[in-house]
C-alpha cells in the first residue's frame, strides 16, 4: 500500500471542533479528504478517556486504563506502531506542540504506568530508536529530580544531534540525513499559537524532507496539534481557533506532499473530544457562538479522515484500537 504514513492527531478535536473550524474559515484541509470514519474512544476502565489511554489504544491496539502510557491494564509494555514501522526499516518521527513527554506522543514511544512520570518517559524516549523528535520539554531530559542523568549528553554520545530553540532557528534547521536528531521547541511547554508559537507547519515540512531521505523503506511520522485540547479545557474559543488554524496549516503541508508523492497515506483523527463543545443558536459563519458543557473530555466518537494508498481501510465505525490494526496492515503490506 503506502510507502509513507503520516498520522495527525488533533488532541481534543471532535466533530464540533471540526465544524467550528470549517464554518469559521472555509477551505479547511480536512474538506479535501475522500475517506471518513468514526472511532469510539473509550478507555478500558472509563467511557470517558484521557489522552494517555486513547493514544495507547491507537499506538498499540490495546485498550488500557486512563493515565497508562504504552502499557496494558496489567502495566505490561505493549508493541507500538513505531515498533512495527522500525520492523519494516522505516524512518520514524514525532512532532508535537506540547512537551515530547506529554501523554499522546509518550504512548507511541514510552511504557510507563502513569502519564505524569515525565522523566521516566524522557528516559524511554532517549532509549528508543526513533529518528526524529521535535517538541518541548528539554527540562525532563536534562534537569531531572529523579536521577542525575543528562539525557541530551547521552544522546549526543550515541551520535544523536541535539538542537533547541535557543541556539537553532527551526525555520532554518537543516539536519543531516545520516544522523538522528532531537529539537526542543521549549524548555517546558511550547507557547499557545495565539501567543506566537508558529513552528508546526514549517516543522512538518522539515520532518517530511528529513524522514523522506532517511530510509528507502519510507517513513512513519506522528504530528500532534496538542493544544487544541488545552484551549477546549479552558473553554477559550479564540485560542481554540488559532490552534485549529495552526493544525490546518501543518495538515496542508502534508496533504500537498501526499498528493504530489502519491505514495503517502495521511490519516487525521483525535484521541477524544474536549469541552463538550456546541455551536449554539445565533451562530453565523465566521461569527460562531461556541459553548462548552465541561472543562474535561467527553465520550463522543471522533472522526477519522484518510487520504492516499490504503485510505479505504479507515471507512466505517470502529474502536480506537482499530487505528493500530489498520496502520499495521498498511505498514506490513508495502510494495517490496
Ligand atoms: Zn485533555
Coordinates of C-alpha atoms and ligand atoms in Angstrom, one line a residue:
X1 CA 0.0 0.0 0.0
X2 CA 1.6 3.3 1.0
X3 CA 5.3 3.8 1.4
X4 CA 4.9 6.6 3.9
X5 CA 2.4 7.2 6.6
X6 CA 1.7 10.5 8.4
X7 CA -0.7 10.3 11.4
X8 CA -2.1 13.6 12.5
X9 CA -3.8 13.8 15.9
X10 CA -5.7 16.9 16.9
X11 CA -5.9 16.4 20.6
X12 CA -9.5 17.0 21.7
X13 CA -10.6 17.6 18.1
X14 CA -14.2 16.3 17.9
X15 CA -16.9 16.9 15.3
X16 CA -17.9 20.2 16.8
X17 CA -14.3 21.4 16.8
X18 CA -14.0 20.5 13.1
X19 CA -17.4 22.0 12.3
X20 CA -16.5 25.2 14.0
X21 CA -13.1 25.4 12.3
X22 CA -14.7 24.9 8.9
X23 CA -17.6 27.4 9.5
X24 CA -15.1 29.9 10.8
X25 CA -12.8 29.6 7.8
X26 CA -13.9 27.6 4.8
X27 CA -11.2 25.8 2.9
X28 CA -10.0 23.8 5.8
X29 CA -7.8 20.9 4.7
X30 CA -10.0 18.2 6.1
X31 CA -12.6 19.0 3.4
X32 CA -10.2 17.5 0.9
X33 CA -10.1 14.0 2.4
X34 CA -12.0 11.3 0.4
X35 CA -12.5 8.8 3.2
X36 CA -14.1 9.4 6.6
X37 CA -14.7 7.1 9.5
X38 CA -15.6 7.3 13.2
X39 CA -13.8 5.9 16.1
X40 CA -15.1 5.4 19.6
X41 CA -12.6 6.5 22.2
X42 CA -13.4 4.7 25.5
X43 CA -10.6 3.6 27.8
X44 CA -10.6 0.1 29.4
X45 CA -11.9 1.5 32.7
X46 CA -13.9 4.5 31.7
X47 CA -16.1 5.6 28.8
X48 CA -14.5 9.0 29.1
X49 CA -10.9 8.5 28.1
X50 CA -7.9 10.6 28.8
X51 CA -5.2 11.2 26.2
X52 CA -2.9 8.5 27.6
X53 CA -5.4 5.6 27.3
X54 CA -6.6 6.9 23.9
X55 CA -3.1 7.3 22.5
X56 CA -2.1 3.9 23.8
X57 CA -5.1 2.4 22.1
X58 CA -4.2 3.9 18.7
X59 CA -0.5 3.3 19.2
X60 CA -0.7 -0.4 20.3
X61 CA -4.2 -1.8 19.5
X62 CA -4.9 -2.4 23.2
X63 CA -7.4 -0.7 25.5
X64 CA -5.8 0.4 28.7
X65 CA -6.8 2.4 31.8
X66 CA -6.6 6.2 31.9
X67 CA -3.2 7.5 32.7
X68 CA -1.3 4.5 31.3
X69 CA 1.3 5.1 28.7
X70 CA 2.1 2.3 26.2
X71 CA 1.2 -0.5 28.7
X72 CA -1.8 -2.8 29.1
X73 CA -4.2 -2.9 32.1
X74 CA -1.6 -5.0 34.0
X75 CA 1.1 -2.4 33.2
X76 CA 2.9 -4.7 30.8
X77 CA 4.7 -2.9 27.9
X78 CA 3.0 -3.2 24.5
X79 CA 4.4 -3.3 21.0
X80 CA 3.6 0.1 19.3
X81 CA 3.1 1.1 15.7
X82 CA 6.6 2.7 15.9
X83 CA 8.0 -0.8 16.6
X84 CA 6.1 -2.1 13.6
X85 CA 7.5 0.7 11.4
X86 CA 11.0 0.0 12.6
X87 CA 10.5 -3.7 11.9
X88 CA 9.8 -2.5 8.3
X89 CA 13.1 -0.5 8.4
X90 CA 11.1 2.7 8.0
X91 CA 12.3 6.1 9.4
X92 CA 10.2 7.4 12.3
X93 CA 9.5 10.8 13.7
X94 CA 7.4 12.7 16.3
X95 CA 6.4 16.3 16.0
X96 CA 4.2 17.9 18.7
X97 CA 3.2 21.3 20.1
X98 CA 3.4 20.1 23.7
X99 CA 6.3 18.6 25.5
X100 CA 7.6 15.5 23.9
X101 CA 6.8 13.6 27.1
X102 CA 3.2 14.6 27.2
X103 CA 0.6 11.8 27.1
X104 CA -0.2 11.5 23.4
X105 CA 3.4 11.3 22.0
X106 CA 4.5 9.4 25.1
X107 CA 2.1 6.5 24.4
X108 CA 3.8 5.9 21.0
X109 CA 7.4 5.6 22.4
X110 CA 7.3 5.0 26.1
X111 CA 6.0 2.4 28.5
X112 CA 5.0 3.8 31.9
X113 CA 2.3 3.2 34.4
X114 CA 1.4 6.9 34.6
X115 CA 1.5 9.9 32.2
X116 CA 2.9 12.1 34.9
X117 CA 6.2 10.2 35.1
X118 CA 7.7 12.7 32.7
X119 CA 11.4 12.0 33.5
X120 CA 10.9 8.2 33.1
X121 CA 9.1 8.9 29.8
X122 CA 12.0 11.0 28.7
X123 CA 14.4 8.1 29.5
X124 CA 12.2 5.8 27.4
X125 CA 12.4 8.4 24.5
X126 CA 16.2 8.5 24.9
X127 CA 16.4 4.7 24.8
X128 CA 14.2 4.4 21.7
X129 CA 15.4 4.2 18.1
X130 CA 13.2 7.0 16.8
X131 CA 14.9 9.0 14.2
X132 CA 13.5 12.5 14.8
X133 CA 11.8 14.2 17.8
X134 CA 10.5 17.8 17.7
X135 CA 8.7 19.3 20.7
X136 CA 9.0 20.9 24.1
X137 CA 10.2 19.5 27.4
X138 CA 14.0 19.8 27.5
X139 CA 13.9 20.1 31.3
X140 CA 12.8 16.5 31.6
X141 CA 15.8 15.3 29.7
X142 CA 18.4 17.5 31.3
X143 CA 17.4 18.9 34.7
X144 CA 16.0 15.8 36.4
X145 CA 15.0 15.3 40.0
X146 CA 14.7 11.5 39.9
X147 CA 18.3 11.0 38.9
X148 CA 21.4 12.9 37.8
X149 CA 21.4 11.7 34.2
X150 CA 21.7 14.3 31.4
X151 CA 19.9 12.6 28.6
X152 CA 20.9 15.0 25.9
X153 CA 24.6 14.3 26.7
X154 CA 23.9 10.6 26.5
X155 CA 22.1 11.1 23.1
X156 CA 25.0 13.1 21.7
X157 CA 27.4 10.4 22.8
X158 CA 25.3 8.0 20.8
X159 CA 25.5 10.2 17.7
X160 CA 22.1 11.9 18.0
X161 CA 22.2 15.6 17.1
X162 CA 20.6 17.8 19.7
X163 CA 19.2 21.2 18.9
X164 CA 17.0 23.7 20.7
X165 CA 15.0 26.9 20.1
X166 CA 17.6 28.8 22.0
X167 CA 20.5 28.1 19.6
X168 CA 18.9 27.0 16.4
X169 CA 16.1 28.6 14.5
X170 CA 13.8 25.8 13.4
X171 CA 12.9 27.7 10.3
X172 CA 16.5 27.4 9.2
X173 CA 17.3 24.0 10.6
X174 CA 18.8 21.6 8.1
X175 CA 19.5 18.3 10.0
X176 CA 21.9 15.8 8.3
X177 CA 20.1 12.9 6.9
X178 CA 22.7 10.4 8.3
X179 CA 22.1 11.5 11.9
X180 CA 19.0 11.1 14.1
X181 CA 18.1 14.3 15.8
X182 CA 16.0 15.9 18.6
X183 CA 14.9 19.5 18.5
X184 CA 13.5 21.1 21.6
X185 CA 11.0 23.8 20.9
X186 CA 10.7 24.8 24.5
X187 CA 12.2 24.0 27.9
X188 CA 8.8 23.0 29.2
X189 CA 5.5 23.6 27.2
X190 CA 5.7 25.5 24.0
X191 CA 3.6 28.7 23.8
X192 CA 0.0 28.6 22.6
X193 CA -0.4 29.6 19.0
X194 CA -2.2 32.8 19.9
X195 CA 1.0 33.9 21.8
X196 CA 3.2 33.4 18.8
X197 CA 4.0 29.6 18.5
X198 CA 4.2 29.0 14.8
X199 CA 6.6 26.2 14.1
X200 CA 4.2 23.3 13.4
X201 CA 3.7 23.8 9.6
X202 CA 7.4 24.5 8.9
X203 CA 8.5 21.6 11.1
X204 CA 6.0 19.3 9.2
X205 CA 7.8 20.2 6.0
X206 CA 11.2 19.7 7.7
X207 CA 10.1 16.3 9.0
X208 CA 8.8 15.1 5.7
X209 CA 12.0 16.2 3.9
X210 CA 14.3 14.7 6.5
X211 CA 12.4 11.4 7.0
X212 CA 11.9 11.0 3.3
X213 CA 15.6 10.9 2.7
X214 CA 16.4 8.9 5.8
X215 CA 15.2 5.4 4.7
X216 CA 14.5 3.9 1.3
X217 CA 11.7 2.0 3.1
X218 CA 9.7 5.1 3.7
X219 CA 8.7 6.8 7.0
X220 CA 6.1 6.9 9.7
X221 CA 5.5 10.4 11.1
X222 CA 3.3 11.4 14.1
X223 CA 2.2 15.0 14.2
X224 CA 0.1 16.2 17.1
X225 CA -1.8 19.5 17.5
X226 CA -1.5 19.2 21.2
X227 CA -3.0 22.4 22.4
X228 CA -6.4 22.2 20.6
X229 CA -7.2 20.1 23.7
X230 CA -5.9 22.7 26.2
X231 CA -7.9 25.6 24.6
X232 CA -11.1 23.5 24.9
X233 CA -10.3 22.5 28.5
X234 CA -10.0 26.3 29.1
X235 CA -13.2 26.9 27.1
X236 CA -11.5 29.6 25.1
X237 CA -12.8 30.0 21.5
X238 CA -10.1 32.4 20.4
X239 CA -7.3 30.2 21.5
X240 CA -9.1 27.2 20.0
X241 CA -9.4 28.8 16.6
X242 CA -5.8 29.7 16.5
X243 CA -4.8 26.2 17.4
X244 CA -7.1 24.7 14.7
X245 CA -5.6 27.1 12.1
X246 CA -2.1 26.1 13.1
X247 CA -3.0 22.4 12.8
X248 CA -4.6 23.0 9.4
X249 CA -1.5 24.8 8.1
X250 CA 0.6 21.8 9.0
X251 CA -2.0 19.4 7.6
X252 CA -2.0 21.4 4.3
X253 CA 1.8 20.8 4.1
X254 CA 1.4 17.1 4.5
X255 CA -1.6 16.9 2.2
X256 CA 0.2 18.8 -0.6
X257 CA 3.1 16.4 -0.2
X258 CA 0.9 13.3 -0.3
X259 CA -0.9 14.5 -3.4
X260 CA 2.4 15.1 -5.2
X261 CA 4.1 11.9 -3.9
X262 CA 1.1 9.6 -4.4
X263 CA 2.7 7.0 -2.2
X264 CA 1.8 8.5 1.2
X265 CA -1.2 7.8 3.4
X266 CA -2.3 10.7 5.6
X267 CA -4.7 9.9 8.5
X268 CA -6.1 12.6 10.7
X269 CA -8.0 11.9 13.9
X270 CA -8.3 12.8 17.5
X271 CA -7.8 11.0 20.8
X272 CA -11.2 12.3 22.2
X273 CA -13.4 15.3 22.2
X274 CA -12.7 18.0 24.8
X275 CA -15.1 20.5 26.3
X276 CA -18.4 19.2 25.0
X277 CA -18.3 22.0 22.5
X278 CA -21.5 23.1 20.9
X279 CA -22.3 25.6 18.1
X280 CA -25.1 27.4 19.8
X281 CA -28.2 29.1 18.3
X282 CA -27.3 32.5 17.0
X283 CA -24.1 31.3 15.4
X284 CA -23.3 32.6 11.9
X285 CA -20.5 31.7 9.6
X286 CA -17.3 33.4 10.9
X287 CA -19.3 34.5 13.9
X288 CA -19.9 31.4 15.9
X289 CA -21.4 31.3 19.3
X290 CA -19.4 28.4 20.9
X291 CA -20.5 26.9 24.2
X292 CA -19.0 24.2 26.4
X293 CA -20.5 21.7 28.7
X294 CA -17.4 20.7 30.6
X295 CA -13.8 21.6 31.4
X296 CA -12.9 17.9 30.7
X297 CA -13.3 15.4 28.0
X298 CA -16.5 13.8 26.6
X299 CA -17.4 10.4 25.3
X300 CA -18.4 11.4 21.7
X301 CA -16.9 9.5 18.9
X302 CA -14.3 11.3 16.9
X303 CA -13.9 11.5 13.1
X304 CA -11.1 9.8 11.2
X305 CA -10.0 11.3 7.8
X306 CA -7.8 9.4 5.4
X307 CA -6.2 10.1 2.0
X308 CA -3.7 8.1 0.0
X309 CA -3.0 4.4 -0.6
X310 CA -4.8 2.3 1.9
X311 CA -7.2 5.1 2.9
X312 CA -10.3 2.9 2.3
X313 CA -9.4 0.9 5.4
X314 CA -10.5 3.8 7.5
X315 CA -14.1 3.8 6.5
X316 CA -16.8 2.9 9.0
X317 CA -17.3 2.9 12.7
X318 CA -14.8 1.2 14.9
X319 CA -12.9 1.3 18.2
X320 CA -9.8 3.4 18.7
X321 CA -7.8 0.2 18.9
X322 CA -8.6 -0.4 15.2
X323 CA -6.4 2.6 14.2
X324 CA -3.4 0.5 15.2
X325 CA -4.6 -2.6 13.3
X326 CA -5.3 -0.6 10.2
X327 CA -2.0 1.3 10.3
X328 CA -0.2 -2.0 10.9
X329 CA -1.9 -3.5 7.9
X330 CA -0.7 -0.6 5.7
X331 CA 2.9 -0.8 7.0
X332 CA 3.1 -4.5 6.6
X333 CA 1.7 -4.7 3.1
X334 CA 4.1 -2.2 1.4
X335 CA 5.2 -2.9 -2.1
X336 CA 8.6 -4.6 -2.0
Ligands
LIG1 ZN1 -7.3 16.8 27.5

